[in-house]
Coordinates of C-alpha atoms in Angstrom, one line a residue:
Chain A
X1408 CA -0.3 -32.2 2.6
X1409 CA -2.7 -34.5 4.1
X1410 CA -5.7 -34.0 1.9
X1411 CA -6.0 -33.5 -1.8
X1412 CA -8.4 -30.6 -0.8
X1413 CA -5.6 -28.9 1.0
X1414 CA -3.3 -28.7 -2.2
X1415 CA -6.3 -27.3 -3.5
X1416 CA -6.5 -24.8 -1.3
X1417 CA -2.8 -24.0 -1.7
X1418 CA -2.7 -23.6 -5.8
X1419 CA -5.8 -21.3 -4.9
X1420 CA -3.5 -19.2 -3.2
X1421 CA -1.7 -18.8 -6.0
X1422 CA -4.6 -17.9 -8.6
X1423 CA -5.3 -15.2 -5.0
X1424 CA -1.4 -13.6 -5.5
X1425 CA -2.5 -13.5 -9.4
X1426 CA -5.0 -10.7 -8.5
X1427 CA -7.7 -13.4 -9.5
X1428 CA -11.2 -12.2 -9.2
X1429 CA -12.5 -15.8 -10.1
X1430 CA -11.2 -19.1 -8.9
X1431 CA -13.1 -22.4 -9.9
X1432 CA -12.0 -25.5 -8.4
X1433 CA -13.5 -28.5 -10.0
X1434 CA -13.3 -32.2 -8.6
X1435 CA -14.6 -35.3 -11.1
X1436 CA -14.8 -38.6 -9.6
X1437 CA -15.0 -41.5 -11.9
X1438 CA -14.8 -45.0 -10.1
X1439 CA -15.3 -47.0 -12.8
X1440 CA -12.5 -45.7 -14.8
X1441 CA -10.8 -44.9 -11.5
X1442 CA -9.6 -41.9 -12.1
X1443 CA -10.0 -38.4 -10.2
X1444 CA -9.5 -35.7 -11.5
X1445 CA -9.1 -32.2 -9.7
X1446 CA -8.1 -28.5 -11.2
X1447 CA -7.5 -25.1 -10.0
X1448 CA -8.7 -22.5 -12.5
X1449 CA -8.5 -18.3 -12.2
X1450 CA -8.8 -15.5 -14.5
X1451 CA -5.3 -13.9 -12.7
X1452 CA -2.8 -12.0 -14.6
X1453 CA -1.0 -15.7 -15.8
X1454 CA 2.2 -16.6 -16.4
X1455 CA 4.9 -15.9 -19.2
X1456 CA 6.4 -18.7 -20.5
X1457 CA 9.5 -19.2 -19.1
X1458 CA 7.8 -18.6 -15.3
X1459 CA 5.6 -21.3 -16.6
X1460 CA 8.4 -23.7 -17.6
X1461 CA 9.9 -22.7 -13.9
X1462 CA 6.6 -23.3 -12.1
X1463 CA 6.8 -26.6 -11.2
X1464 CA 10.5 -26.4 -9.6
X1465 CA 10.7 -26.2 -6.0
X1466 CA 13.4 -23.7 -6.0
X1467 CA 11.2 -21.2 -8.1
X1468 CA 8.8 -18.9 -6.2
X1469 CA 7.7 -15.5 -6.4
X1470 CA 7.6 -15.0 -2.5
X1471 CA 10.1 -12.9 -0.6
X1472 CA 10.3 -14.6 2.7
X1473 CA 12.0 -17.5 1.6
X1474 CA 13.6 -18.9 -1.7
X1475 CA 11.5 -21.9 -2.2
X1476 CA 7.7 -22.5 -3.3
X1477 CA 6.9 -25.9 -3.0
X1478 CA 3.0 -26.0 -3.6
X1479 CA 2.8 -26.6 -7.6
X1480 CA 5.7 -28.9 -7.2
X1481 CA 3.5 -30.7 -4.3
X1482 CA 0.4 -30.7 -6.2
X1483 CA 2.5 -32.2 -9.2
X1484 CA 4.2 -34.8 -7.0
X1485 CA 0.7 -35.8 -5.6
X1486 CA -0.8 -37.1 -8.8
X1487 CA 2.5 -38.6 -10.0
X1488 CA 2.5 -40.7 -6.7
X1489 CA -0.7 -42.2 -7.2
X1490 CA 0.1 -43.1 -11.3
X1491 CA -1.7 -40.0 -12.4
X1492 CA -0.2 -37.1 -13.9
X1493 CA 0.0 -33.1 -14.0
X1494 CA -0.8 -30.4 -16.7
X1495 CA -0.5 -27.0 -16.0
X1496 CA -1.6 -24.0 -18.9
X1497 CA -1.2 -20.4 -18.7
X1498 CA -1.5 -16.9 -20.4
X1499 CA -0.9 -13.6 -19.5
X1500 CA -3.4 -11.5 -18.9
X1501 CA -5.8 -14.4 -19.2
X1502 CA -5.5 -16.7 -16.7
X1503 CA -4.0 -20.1 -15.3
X1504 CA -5.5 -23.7 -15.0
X1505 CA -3.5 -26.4 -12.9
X1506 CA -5.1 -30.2 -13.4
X1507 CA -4.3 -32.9 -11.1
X1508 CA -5.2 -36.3 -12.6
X1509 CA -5.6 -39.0 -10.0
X1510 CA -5.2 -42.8 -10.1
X1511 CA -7.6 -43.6 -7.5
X1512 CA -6.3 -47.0 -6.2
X1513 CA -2.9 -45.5 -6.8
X1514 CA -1.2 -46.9 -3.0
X1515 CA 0.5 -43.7 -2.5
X1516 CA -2.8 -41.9 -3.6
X1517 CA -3.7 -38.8 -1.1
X1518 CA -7.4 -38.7 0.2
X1519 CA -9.5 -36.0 -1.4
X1520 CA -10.0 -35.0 2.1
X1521 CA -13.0 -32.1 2.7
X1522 CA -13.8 -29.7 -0.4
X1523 CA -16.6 -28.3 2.1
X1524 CA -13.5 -27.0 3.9
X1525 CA -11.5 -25.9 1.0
X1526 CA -14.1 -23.3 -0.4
X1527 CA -14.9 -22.8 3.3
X1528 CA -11.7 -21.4 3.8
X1529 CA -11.1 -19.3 0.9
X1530 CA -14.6 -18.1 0.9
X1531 CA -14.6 -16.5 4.3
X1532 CA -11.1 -15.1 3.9
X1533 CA -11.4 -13.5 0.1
X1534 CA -14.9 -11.3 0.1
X1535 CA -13.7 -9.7 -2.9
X1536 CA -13.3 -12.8 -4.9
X1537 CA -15.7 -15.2 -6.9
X1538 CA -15.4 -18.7 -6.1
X1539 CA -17.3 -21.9 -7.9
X1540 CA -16.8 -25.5 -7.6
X1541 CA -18.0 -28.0 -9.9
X1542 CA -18.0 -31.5 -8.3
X1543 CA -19.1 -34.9 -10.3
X1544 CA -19.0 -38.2 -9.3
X1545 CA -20.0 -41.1 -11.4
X1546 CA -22.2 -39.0 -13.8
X1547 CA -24.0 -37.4 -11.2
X1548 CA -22.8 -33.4 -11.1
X1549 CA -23.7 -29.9 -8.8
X1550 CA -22.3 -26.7 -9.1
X1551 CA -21.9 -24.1 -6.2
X1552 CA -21.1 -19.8 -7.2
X1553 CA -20.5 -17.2 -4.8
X1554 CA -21.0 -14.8 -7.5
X1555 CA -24.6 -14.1 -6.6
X1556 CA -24.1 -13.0 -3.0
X1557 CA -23.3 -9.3 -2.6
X1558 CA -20.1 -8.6 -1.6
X1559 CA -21.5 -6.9 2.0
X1560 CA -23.2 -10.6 2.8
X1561 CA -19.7 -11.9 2.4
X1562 CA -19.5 -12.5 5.8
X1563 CA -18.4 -15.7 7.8
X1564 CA -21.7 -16.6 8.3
X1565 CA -22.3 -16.7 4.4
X1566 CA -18.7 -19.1 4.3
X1567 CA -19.8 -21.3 7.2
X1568 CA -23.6 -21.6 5.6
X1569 CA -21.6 -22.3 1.9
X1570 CA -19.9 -25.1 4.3
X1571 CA -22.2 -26.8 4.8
X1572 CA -24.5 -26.7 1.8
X1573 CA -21.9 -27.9 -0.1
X1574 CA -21.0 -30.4 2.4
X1575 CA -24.7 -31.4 1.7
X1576 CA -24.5 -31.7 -1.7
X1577 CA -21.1 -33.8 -2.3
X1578 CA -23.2 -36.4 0.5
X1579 CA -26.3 -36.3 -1.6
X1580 CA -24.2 -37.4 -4.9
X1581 CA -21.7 -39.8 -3.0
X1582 CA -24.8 -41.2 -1.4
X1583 CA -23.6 -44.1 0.6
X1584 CA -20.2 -44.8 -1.5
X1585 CA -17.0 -44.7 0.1
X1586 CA -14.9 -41.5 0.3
X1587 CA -12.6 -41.4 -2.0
Chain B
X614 CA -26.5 -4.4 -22.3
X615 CA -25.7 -1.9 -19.6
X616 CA -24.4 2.2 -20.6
X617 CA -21.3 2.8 -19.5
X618 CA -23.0 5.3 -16.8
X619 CA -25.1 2.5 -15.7
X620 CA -22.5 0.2 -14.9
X621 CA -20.4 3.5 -13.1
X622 CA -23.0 4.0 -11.2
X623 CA -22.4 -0.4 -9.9
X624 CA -19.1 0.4 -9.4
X625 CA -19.1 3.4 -7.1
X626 CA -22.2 1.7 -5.3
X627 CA -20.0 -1.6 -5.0
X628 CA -17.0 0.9 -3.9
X629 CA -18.9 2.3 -1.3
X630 CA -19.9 -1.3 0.2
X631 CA -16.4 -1.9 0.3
X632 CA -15.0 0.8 2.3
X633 CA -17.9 0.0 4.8
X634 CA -16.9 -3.7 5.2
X635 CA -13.3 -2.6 5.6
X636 CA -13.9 0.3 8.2
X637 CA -16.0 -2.3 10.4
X638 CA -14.8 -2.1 13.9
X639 CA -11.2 -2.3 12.6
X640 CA -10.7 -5.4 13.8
X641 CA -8.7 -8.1 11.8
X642 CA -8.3 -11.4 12.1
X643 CA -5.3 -12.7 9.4
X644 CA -4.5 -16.2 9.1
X645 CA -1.5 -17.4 7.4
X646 CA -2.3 -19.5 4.2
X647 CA 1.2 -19.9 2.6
X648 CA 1.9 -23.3 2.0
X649 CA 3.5 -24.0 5.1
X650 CA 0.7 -22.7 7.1
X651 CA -2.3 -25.0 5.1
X652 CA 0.4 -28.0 5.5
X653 CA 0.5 -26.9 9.1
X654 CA -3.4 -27.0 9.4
X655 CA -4.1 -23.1 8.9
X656 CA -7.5 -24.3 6.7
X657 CA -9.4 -26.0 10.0
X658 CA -7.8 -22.5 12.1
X659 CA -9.2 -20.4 9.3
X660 CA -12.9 -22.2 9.6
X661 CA -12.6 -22.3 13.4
X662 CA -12.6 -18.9 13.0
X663 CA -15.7 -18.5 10.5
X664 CA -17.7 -20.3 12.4
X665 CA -16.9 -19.1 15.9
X666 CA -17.5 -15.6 14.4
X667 CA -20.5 -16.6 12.6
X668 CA -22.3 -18.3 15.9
X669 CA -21.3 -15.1 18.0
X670 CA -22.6 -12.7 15.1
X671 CA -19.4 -10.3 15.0
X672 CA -20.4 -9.2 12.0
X673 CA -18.0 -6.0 13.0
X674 CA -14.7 -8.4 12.8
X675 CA -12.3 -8.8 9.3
X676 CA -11.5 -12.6 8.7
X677 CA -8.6 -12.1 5.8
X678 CA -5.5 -14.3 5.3
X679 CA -1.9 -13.5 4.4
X680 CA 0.8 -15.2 2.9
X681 CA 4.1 -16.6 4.4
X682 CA 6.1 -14.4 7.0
X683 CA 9.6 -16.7 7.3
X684 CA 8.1 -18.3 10.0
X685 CA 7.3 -21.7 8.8
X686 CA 7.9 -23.7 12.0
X687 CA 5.9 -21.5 14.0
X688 CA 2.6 -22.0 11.6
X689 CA -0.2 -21.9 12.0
X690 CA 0.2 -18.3 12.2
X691 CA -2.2 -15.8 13.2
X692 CA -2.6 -11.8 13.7
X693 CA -5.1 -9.9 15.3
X694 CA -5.2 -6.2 14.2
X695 CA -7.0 -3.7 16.7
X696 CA -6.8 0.2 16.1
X697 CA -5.1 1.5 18.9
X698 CA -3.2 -1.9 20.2
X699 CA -0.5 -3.6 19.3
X700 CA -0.4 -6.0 16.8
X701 CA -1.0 -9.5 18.3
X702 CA 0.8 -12.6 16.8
X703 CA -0.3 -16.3 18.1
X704 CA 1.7 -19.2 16.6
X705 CA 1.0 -22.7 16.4
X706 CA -2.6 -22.2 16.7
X707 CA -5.0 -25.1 16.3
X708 CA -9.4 -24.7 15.6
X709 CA -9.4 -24.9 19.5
X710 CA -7.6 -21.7 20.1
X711 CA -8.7 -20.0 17.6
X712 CA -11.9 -20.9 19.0
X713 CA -10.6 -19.1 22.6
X714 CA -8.8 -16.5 20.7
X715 CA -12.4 -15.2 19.3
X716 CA -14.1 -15.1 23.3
X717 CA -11.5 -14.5 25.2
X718 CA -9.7 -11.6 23.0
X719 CA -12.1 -10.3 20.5
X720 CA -15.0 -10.8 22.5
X721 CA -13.4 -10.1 26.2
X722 CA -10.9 -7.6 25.1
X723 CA -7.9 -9.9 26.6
X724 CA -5.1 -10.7 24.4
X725 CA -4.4 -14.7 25.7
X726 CA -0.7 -14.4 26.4
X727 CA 0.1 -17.8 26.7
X728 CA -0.5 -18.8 22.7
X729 CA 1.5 -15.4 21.3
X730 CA 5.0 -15.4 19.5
X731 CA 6.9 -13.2 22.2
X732 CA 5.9 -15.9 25.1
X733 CA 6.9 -18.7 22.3
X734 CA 10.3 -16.8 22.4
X735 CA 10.6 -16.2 26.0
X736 CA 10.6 -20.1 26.9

């Protein structure tokens, strides 16, 4: 994966499978302390514990096309490149959270790569499904809900207009800093 | 608090919505989002797609996504359902044919041949 954003998207396929009616993803972007941190949170059916132990391993997946699931394990590896570091929490019937902590002048450090796109994506592809983000960056924070807009306003034109307001926002708080 | 008969009344309403949305036109557009599709670029496909759709109003057409079909070489995958045709399968599709994909075959009615898995095969 090219982009943080994308693993994202990936471990948000996941909380989908997990018959997730709420994702959040959350991004908080510290400079000073040089840290990022990202997580992937959903209220989907979870995991017991020894499918949580097994999550991480490449050669553990639940899909039937093919014996391996490398997206945790990717996500995982991503952080650990860059110096950061991996927690993932679970419980059935509750839900699952995956964090991603970034060191962000880590060499081997991803770039966040487009959030806009991320929710984008699994906005106008999951109607049925609530999706937030909560994005900080150097104590400045927003949040964007779908939960307001009716599922039959679900359409791509709601995604590609969520696009591009929260492409918006994350400018507005970056304001003329670097992409991380 | 809501009664119980007030929030029934939500859910059949909210039911109802649904079957609408899914009846549309029948026409679906799936786009692969397994892991090896995203790595493959099936997010940009997937907003090619959005906002092609969204500029031409086809309010009538499904975007969903699926997951992985064994395929992983041939990602980004994508399928376009249409009651009463065949299931259509493009591989390797980048934003620009998706962008094609949405006037020349959901728009125009012509399946592009050229970008599908069975001409993939026949080369």
């Amino acid at each position: 994966m090219r982009e943080i954003a994308l693993h994202m998207a990936d471990i948000a396929e996941n909380s989908l499978a997990a018959g997730a009616a709420r994702i959040k993803l959350s991004v908080m972007i510290d400079r000073a302390a040089d840290r990022l941190i990202t997580a992937v949170e959903d209220n989907g059916r979870g995991m017991d514990a020894d499918t949580l132990y097994r999550c991480t391993d490449p050669f553990m997946t639940t899909r039937t096309a093919r014996r391996v699931g490398l997206g945790i394990a990717l996500f995982k590896l991503s952080a650990e490149q860059s110096g950061g570091s991996f927690t993932i929490r679970s419980e059935q019937g509750r839900g699952t959270r995956a964090e991603a902590a970034y060191i962000i002048s880590g060499i081997d450090r991803a770039p966040l790569g487009s959030i806009a796109d991320t929710m984008a994506a699994l906005i106008a592809a999951n109607p049925e499904t609530d999706f937030t983000l909560e994005y900080a960056a150097d104590g400045k924070a927003f949040a964007f809900a779908t939960d307001t807009t009716p599922y039959n306003d679900r359409t791509p034109a709601f995604a590609a207009a969520a696009k591009k307001e929260i492409q918006q926002r994350i400018d507005e708080i970056n304001g003329g800093a670097e992409p991380i | 608090m809501r009664s119980i008969q007030e929030l029934e009344a939500i859910r059949e309403s909210t039911l109802e919505n649904m079957t609408l949305r899914k009846e549309h036109n029948g026409t679906r557009i799936v786009v692969g989002m397994a892991t090896c599709g995203i790595a493959a670029g099936a997010r940009g496909v997937l907003t090619a797609f959005m906002e092609e759709l969204a500029e031409r109003k086809l309010i009538h057409v499904a975007l969903t996504q699926m997951g992985c079909i064994g395929m992983c070489h041939l990602e980004p995958i994508v399928e376009v359902h249409q009651p009463g045709h065949e299931t259509v399968t493009y591989v390797k599709v980048t934003p620009d044919m998706a962008r094609r994909i949405v006037r020349e075959h959901i728009e125009g009615g012509s399946p592009i041949e050229e970008y599908t898995l069975s001409h993939y095969r026949a080369k």
